PDB file of N, CA and C in Angstrom:
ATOM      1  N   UNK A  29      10.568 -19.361  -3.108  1.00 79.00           N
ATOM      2  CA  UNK A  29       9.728 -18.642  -4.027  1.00 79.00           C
ATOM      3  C   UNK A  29      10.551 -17.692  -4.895  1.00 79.00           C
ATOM      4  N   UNK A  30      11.278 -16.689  -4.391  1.00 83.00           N
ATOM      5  CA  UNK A  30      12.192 -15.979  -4.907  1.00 83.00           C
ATOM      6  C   UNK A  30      13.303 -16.400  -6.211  1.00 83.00           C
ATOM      7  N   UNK A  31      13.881 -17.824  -5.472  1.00 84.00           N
ATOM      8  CA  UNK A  31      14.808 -18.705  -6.104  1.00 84.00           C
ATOM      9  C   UNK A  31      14.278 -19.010  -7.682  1.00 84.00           C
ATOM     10  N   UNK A  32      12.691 -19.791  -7.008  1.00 90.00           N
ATOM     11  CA  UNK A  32      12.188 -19.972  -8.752  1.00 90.00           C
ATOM     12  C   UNK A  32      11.792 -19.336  -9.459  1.00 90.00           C
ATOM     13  N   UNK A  33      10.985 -17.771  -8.720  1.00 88.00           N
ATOM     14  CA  UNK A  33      11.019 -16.737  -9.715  1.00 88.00           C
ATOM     15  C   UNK A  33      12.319 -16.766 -10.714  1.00 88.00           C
ATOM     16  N   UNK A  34      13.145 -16.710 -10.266  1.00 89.00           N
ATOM     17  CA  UNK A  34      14.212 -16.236 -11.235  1.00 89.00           C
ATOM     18  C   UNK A  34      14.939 -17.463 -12.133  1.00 89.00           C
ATOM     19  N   UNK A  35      14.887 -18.027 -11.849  1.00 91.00           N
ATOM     20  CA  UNK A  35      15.022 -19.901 -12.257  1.00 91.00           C
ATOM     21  C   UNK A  35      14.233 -19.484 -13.721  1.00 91.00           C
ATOM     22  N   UNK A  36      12.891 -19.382 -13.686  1.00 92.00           N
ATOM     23  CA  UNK A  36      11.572 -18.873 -14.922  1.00 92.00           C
ATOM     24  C   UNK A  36      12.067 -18.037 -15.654  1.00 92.00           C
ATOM     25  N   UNK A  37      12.173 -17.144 -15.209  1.00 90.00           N
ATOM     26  CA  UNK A  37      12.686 -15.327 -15.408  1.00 90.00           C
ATOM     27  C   UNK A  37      13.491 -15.718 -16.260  1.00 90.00           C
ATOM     28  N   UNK A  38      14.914 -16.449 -15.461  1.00 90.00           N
ATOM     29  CA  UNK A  38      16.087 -16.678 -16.465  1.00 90.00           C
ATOM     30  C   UNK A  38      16.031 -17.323 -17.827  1.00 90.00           C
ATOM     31  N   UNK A  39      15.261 -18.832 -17.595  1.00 92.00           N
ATOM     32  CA  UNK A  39      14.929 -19.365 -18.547  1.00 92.00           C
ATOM     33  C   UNK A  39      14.823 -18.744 -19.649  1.00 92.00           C
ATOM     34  N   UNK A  40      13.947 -17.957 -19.581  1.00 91.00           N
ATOM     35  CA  UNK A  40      12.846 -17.121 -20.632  1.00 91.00           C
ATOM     36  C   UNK A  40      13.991 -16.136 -21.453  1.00 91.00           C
ATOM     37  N   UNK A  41      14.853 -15.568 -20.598  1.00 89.00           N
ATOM     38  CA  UNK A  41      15.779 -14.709 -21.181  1.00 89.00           C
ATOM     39  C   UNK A  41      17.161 -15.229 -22.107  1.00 89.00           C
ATOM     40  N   UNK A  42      17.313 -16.229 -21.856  1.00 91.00           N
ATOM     41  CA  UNK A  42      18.676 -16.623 -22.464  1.00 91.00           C
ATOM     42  C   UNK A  42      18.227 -17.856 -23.649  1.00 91.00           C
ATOM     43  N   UNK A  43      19.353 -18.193 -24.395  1.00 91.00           N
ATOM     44  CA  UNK A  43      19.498 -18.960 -25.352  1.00 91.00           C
ATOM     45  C   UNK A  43      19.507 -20.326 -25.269  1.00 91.00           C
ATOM     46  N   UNK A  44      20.392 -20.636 -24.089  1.00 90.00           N
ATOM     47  CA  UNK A  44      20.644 -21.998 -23.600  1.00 90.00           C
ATOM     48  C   UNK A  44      19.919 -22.284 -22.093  1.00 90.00           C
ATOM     49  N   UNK A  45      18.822 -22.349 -22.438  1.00 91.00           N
ATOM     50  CA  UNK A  45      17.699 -22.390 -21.003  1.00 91.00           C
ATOM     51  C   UNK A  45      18.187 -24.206 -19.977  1.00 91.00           C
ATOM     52  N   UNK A  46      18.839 -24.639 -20.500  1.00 93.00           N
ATOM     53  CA  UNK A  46      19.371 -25.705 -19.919  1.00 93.00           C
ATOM     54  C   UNK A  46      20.068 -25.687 -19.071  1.00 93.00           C
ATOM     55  N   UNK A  47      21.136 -24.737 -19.065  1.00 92.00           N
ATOM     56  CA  UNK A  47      22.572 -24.201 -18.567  1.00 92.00           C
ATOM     57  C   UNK A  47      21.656 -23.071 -17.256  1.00 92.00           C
ATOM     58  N   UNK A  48      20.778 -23.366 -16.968  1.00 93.00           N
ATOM     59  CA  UNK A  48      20.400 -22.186 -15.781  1.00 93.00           C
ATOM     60  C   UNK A  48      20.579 -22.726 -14.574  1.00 93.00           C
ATOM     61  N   UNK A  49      20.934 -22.065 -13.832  1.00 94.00           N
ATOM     62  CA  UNK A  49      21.079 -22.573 -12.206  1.00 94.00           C
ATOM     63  C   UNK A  49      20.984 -20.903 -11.372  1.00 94.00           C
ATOM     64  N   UNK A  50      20.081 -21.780  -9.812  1.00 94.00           N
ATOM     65  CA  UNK A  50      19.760 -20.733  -9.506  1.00 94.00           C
ATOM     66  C   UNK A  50      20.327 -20.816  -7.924  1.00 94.00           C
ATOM     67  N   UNK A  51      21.192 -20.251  -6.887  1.00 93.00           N
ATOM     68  CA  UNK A  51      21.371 -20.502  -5.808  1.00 93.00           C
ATOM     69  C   UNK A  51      20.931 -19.458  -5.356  1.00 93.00           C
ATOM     70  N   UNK A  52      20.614 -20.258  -4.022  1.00 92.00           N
ATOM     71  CA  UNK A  52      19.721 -19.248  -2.557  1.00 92.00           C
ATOM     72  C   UNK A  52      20.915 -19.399  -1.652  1.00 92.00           C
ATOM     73  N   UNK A  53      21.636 -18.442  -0.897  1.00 93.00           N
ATOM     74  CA  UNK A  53      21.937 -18.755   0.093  1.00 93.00           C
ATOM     75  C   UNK A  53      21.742 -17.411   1.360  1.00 93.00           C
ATOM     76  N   UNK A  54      21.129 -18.304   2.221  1.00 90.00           N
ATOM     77  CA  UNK A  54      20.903 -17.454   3.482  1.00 90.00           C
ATOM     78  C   UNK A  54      21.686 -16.608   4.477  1.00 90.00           C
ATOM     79  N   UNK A  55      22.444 -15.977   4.532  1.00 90.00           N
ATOM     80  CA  UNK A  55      23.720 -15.297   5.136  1.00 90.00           C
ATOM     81  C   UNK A  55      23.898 -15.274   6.814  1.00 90.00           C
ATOM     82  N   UNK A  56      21.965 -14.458   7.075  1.00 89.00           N
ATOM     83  CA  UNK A  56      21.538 -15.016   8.310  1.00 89.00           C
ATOM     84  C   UNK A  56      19.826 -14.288   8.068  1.00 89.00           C
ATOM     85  N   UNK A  57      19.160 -14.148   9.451  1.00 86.00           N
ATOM     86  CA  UNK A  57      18.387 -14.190   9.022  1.00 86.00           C
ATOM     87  C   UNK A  57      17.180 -13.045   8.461  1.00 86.00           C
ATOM     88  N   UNK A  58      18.186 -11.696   8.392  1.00 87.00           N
ATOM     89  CA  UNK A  58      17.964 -10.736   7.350  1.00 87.00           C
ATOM     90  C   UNK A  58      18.454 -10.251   5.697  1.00 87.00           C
ATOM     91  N   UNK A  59      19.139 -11.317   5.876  1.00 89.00           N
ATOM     92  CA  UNK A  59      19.685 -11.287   4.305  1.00 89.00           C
ATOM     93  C   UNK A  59      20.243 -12.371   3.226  1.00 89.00           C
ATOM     94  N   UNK A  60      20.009 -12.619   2.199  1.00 90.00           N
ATOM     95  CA  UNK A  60      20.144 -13.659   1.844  1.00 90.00           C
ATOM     96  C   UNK A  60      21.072 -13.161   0.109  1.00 90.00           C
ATOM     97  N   UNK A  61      21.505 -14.355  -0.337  1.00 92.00           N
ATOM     98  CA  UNK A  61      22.308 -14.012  -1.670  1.00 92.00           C
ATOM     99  C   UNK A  61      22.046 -15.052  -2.868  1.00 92.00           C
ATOM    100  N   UNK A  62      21.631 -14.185  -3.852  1.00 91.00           N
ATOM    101  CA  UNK A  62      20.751 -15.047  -5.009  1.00 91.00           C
ATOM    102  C   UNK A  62      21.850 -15.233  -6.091  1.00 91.00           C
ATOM    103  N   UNK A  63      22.294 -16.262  -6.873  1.00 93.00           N
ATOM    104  CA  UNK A  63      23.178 -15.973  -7.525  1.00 93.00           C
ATOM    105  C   UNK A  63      22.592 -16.838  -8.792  1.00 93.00           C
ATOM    106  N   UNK A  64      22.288 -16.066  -9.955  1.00 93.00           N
ATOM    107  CA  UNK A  64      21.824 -16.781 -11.032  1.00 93.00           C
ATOM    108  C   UNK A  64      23.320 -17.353 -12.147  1.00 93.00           C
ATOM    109  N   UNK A  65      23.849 -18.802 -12.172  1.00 94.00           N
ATOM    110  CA  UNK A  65      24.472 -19.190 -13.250  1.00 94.00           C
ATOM    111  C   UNK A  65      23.925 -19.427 -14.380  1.00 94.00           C
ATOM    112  N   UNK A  66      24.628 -18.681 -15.450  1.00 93.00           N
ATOM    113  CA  UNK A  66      24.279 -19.504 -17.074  1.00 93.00           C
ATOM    114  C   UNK A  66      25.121 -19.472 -17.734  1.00 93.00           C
ATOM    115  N   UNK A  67      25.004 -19.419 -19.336  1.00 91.00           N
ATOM    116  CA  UNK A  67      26.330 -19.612 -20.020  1.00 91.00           C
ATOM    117  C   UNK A  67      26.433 -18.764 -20.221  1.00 91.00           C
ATOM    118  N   UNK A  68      28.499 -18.558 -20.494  1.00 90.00           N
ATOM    119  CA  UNK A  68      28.783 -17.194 -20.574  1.00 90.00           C
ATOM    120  C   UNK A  68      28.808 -16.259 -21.610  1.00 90.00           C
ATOM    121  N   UNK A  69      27.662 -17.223 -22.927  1.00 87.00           N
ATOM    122  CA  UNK A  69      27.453 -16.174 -23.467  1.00 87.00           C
ATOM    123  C   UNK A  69      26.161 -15.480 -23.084  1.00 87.00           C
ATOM    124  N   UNK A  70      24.901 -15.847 -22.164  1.00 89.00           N
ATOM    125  CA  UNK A  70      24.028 -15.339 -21.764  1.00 89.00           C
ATOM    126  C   UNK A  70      24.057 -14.420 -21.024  1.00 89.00           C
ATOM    127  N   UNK A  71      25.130 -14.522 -20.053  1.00 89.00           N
ATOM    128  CA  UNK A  71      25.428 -13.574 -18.795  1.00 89.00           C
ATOM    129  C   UNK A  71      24.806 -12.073 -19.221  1.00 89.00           C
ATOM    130  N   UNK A  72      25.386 -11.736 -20.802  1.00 89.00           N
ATOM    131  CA  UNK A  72      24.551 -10.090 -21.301  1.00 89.00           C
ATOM    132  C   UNK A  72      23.774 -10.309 -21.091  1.00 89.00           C
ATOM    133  N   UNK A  73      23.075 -10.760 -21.491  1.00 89.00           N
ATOM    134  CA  UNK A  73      21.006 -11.155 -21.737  1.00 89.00           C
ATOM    135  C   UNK A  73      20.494 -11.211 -20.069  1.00 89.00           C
ATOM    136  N   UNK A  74      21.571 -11.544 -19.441  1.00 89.00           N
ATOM    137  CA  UNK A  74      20.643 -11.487 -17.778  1.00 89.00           C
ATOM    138  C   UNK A  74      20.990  -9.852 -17.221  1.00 89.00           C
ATOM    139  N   UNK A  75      22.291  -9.930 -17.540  1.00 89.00           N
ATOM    140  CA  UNK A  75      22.608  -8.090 -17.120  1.00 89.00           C
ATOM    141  C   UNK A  75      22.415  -7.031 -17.517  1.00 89.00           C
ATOM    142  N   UNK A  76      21.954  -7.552 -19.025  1.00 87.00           N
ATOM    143  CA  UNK A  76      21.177  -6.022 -19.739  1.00 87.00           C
ATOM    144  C   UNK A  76      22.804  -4.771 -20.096  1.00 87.00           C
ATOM    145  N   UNK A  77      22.310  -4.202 -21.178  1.00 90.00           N
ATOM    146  CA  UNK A  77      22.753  -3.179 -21.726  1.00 90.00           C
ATOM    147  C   UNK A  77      22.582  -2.281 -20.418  1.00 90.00           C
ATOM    148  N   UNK A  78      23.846  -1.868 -19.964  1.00 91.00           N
ATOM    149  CA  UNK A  78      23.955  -0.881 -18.900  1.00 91.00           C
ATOM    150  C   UNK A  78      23.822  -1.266 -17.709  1.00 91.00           C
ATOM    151  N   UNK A  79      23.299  -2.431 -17.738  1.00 87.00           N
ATOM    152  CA  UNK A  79      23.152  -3.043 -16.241  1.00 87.00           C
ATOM    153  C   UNK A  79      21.643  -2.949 -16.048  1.00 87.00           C
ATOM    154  N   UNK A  80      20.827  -2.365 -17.053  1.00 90.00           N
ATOM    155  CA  UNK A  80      19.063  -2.454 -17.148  1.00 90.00           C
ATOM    156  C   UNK A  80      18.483  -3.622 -16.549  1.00 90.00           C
ATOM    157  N   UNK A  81      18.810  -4.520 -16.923  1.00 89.00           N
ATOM    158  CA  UNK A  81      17.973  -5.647 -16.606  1.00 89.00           C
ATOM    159  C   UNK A  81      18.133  -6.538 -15.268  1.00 89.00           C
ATOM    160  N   UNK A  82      19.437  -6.247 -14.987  1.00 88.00           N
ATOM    161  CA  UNK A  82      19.663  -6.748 -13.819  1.00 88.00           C
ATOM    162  C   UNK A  82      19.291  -6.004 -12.358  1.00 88.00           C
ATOM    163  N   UNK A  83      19.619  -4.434 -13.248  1.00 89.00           N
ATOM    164  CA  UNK A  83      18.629  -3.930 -11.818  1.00 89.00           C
ATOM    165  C   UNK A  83      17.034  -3.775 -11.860  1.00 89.00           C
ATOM    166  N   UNK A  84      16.598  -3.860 -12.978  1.00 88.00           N
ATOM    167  CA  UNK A  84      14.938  -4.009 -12.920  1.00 88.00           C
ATOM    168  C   UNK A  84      14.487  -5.314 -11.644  1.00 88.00           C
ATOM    169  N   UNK A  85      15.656  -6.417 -12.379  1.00 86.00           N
ATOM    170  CA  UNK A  85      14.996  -7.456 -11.350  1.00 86.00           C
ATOM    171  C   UNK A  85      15.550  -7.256  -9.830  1.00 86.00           C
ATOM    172  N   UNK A  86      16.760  -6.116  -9.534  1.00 85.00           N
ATOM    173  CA  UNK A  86      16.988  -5.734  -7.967  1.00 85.00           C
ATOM    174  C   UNK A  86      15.358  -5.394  -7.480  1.00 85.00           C
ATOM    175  N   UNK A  87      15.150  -4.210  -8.517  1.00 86.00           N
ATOM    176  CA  UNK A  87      13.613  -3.295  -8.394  1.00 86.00           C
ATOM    177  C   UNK A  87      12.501  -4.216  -7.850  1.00 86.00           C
ATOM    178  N   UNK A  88      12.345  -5.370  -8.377  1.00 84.00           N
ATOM    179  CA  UNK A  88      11.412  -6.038  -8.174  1.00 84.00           C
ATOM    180  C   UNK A  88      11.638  -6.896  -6.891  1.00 84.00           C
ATOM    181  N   UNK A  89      12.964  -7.509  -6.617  1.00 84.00           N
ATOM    182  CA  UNK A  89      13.406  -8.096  -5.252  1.00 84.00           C
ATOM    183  C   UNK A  89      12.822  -7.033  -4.160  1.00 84.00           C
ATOM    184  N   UNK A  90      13.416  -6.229  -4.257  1.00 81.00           N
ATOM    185  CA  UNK A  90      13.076  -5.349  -3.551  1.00 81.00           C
ATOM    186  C   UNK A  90      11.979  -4.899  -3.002  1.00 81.00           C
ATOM    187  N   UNK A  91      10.194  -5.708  -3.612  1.00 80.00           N
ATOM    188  CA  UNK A  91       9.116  -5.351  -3.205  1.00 80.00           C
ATOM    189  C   UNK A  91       8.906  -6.370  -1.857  1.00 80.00           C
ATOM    190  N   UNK A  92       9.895  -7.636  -2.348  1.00 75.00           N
ATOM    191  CA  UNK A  92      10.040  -8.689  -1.498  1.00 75.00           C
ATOM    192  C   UNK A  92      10.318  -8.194  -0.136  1.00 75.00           C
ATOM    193  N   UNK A  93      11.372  -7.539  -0.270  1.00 73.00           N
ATOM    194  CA  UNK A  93      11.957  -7.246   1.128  1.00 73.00           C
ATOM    195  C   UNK A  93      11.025  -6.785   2.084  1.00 73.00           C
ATOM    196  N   UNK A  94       9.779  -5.624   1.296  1.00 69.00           N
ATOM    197  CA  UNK A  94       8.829  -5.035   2.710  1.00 69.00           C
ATOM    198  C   UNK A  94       7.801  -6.166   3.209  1.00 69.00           C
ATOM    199  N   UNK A  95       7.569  -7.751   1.875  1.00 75.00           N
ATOM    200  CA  UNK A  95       6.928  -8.482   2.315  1.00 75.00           C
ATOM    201  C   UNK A  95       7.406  -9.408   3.514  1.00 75.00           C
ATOM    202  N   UNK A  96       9.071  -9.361   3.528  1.00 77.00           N
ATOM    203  CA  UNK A  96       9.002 -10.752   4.068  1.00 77.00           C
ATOM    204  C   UNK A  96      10.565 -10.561   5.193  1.00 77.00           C
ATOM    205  N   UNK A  97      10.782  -8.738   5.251  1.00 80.00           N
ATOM    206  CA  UNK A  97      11.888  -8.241   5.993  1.00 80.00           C
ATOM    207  C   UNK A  97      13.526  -8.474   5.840  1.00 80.00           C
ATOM    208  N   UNK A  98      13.339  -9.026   4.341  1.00 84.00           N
ATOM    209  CA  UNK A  98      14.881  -9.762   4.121  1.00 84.00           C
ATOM    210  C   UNK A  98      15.348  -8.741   3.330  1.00 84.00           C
ATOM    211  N   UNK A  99      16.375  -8.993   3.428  1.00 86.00           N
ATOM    212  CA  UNK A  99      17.094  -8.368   1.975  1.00 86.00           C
ATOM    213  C   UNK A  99      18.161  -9.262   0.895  1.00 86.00           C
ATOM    214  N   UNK A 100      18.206  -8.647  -0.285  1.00 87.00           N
ATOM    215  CA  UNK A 100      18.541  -9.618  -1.116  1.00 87.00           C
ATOM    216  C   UNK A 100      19.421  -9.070  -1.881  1.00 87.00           C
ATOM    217  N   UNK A 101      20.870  -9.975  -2.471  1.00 88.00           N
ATOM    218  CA  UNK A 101      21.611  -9.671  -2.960  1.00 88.00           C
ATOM    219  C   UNK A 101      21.524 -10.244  -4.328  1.00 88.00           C
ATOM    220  N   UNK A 102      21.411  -9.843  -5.573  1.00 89.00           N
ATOM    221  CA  UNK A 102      20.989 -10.733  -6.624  1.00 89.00           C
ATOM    222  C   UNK A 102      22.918 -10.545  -7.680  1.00 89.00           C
ATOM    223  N   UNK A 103      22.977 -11.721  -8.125  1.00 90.00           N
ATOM    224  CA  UNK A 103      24.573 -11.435  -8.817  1.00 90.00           C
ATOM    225  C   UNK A 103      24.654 -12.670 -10.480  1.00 90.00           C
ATOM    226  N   UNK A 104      24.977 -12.501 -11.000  1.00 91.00           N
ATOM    227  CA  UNK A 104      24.380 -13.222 -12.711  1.00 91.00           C
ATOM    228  C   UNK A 104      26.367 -13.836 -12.684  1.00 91.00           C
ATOM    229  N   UNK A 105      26.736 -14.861 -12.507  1.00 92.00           N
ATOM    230  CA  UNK A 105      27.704 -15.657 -13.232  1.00 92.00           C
ATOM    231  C   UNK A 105      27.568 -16.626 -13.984  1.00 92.00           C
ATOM    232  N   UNK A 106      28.859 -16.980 -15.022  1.00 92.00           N
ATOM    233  CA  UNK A 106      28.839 -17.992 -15.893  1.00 92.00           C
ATOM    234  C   UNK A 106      29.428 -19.097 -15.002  1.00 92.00           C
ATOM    235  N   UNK A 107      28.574 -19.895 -15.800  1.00 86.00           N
ATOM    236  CA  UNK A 107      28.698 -21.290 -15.267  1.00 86.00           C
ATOM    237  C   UNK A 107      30.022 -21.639 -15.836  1.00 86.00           C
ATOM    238  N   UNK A 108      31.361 -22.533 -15.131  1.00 72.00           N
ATOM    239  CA  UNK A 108      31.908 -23.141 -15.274  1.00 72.00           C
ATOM    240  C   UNK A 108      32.349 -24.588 -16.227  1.00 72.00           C
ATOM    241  N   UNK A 109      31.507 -24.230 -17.196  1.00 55.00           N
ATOM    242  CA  UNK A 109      31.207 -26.097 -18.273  1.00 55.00           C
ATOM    243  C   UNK A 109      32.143 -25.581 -19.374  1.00 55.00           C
TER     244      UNK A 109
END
């Protein structure tokens, strides 16, 4: 659920909505690590001026955590193409 939230999210924000990729990985079973790829000229557009946007969407992970006891690491790289 989390994963495709941001899969959407991303889409919506960047230029090249093609180039999105979204990994989940589970660390164990209180914490997990979200790592959104796109292109590297989007990477601003996901991290925001100052780092705004990327922590709005920590802000919002974060409502997750009291739902579902996890915690979440969210991190924006360019894709490799």
């Amino acid at each position: 659920m989390i994963d495709q939230f941001f899969y959407e999210f991303a889409r919506l924000l960047v230029d090249n909505p093609e180039s999105v990729k979204v990994e989940k990985k589970d660390i164990d079973d209180t914490f997990c690590e979200i790592t959104i790829f796109a292109n590297k000229g989007d990477t601003g557009k996901l991290i925001g001026k100052d780092g705004k946007m990327i922590n709005s969407l920590k802000t919002i992970i974060s409502g997750c955590k009291a739902k579902d006891g996890k915690s979440y690491r969210v991190s924006v790289k360019a894709n490799d193409e």
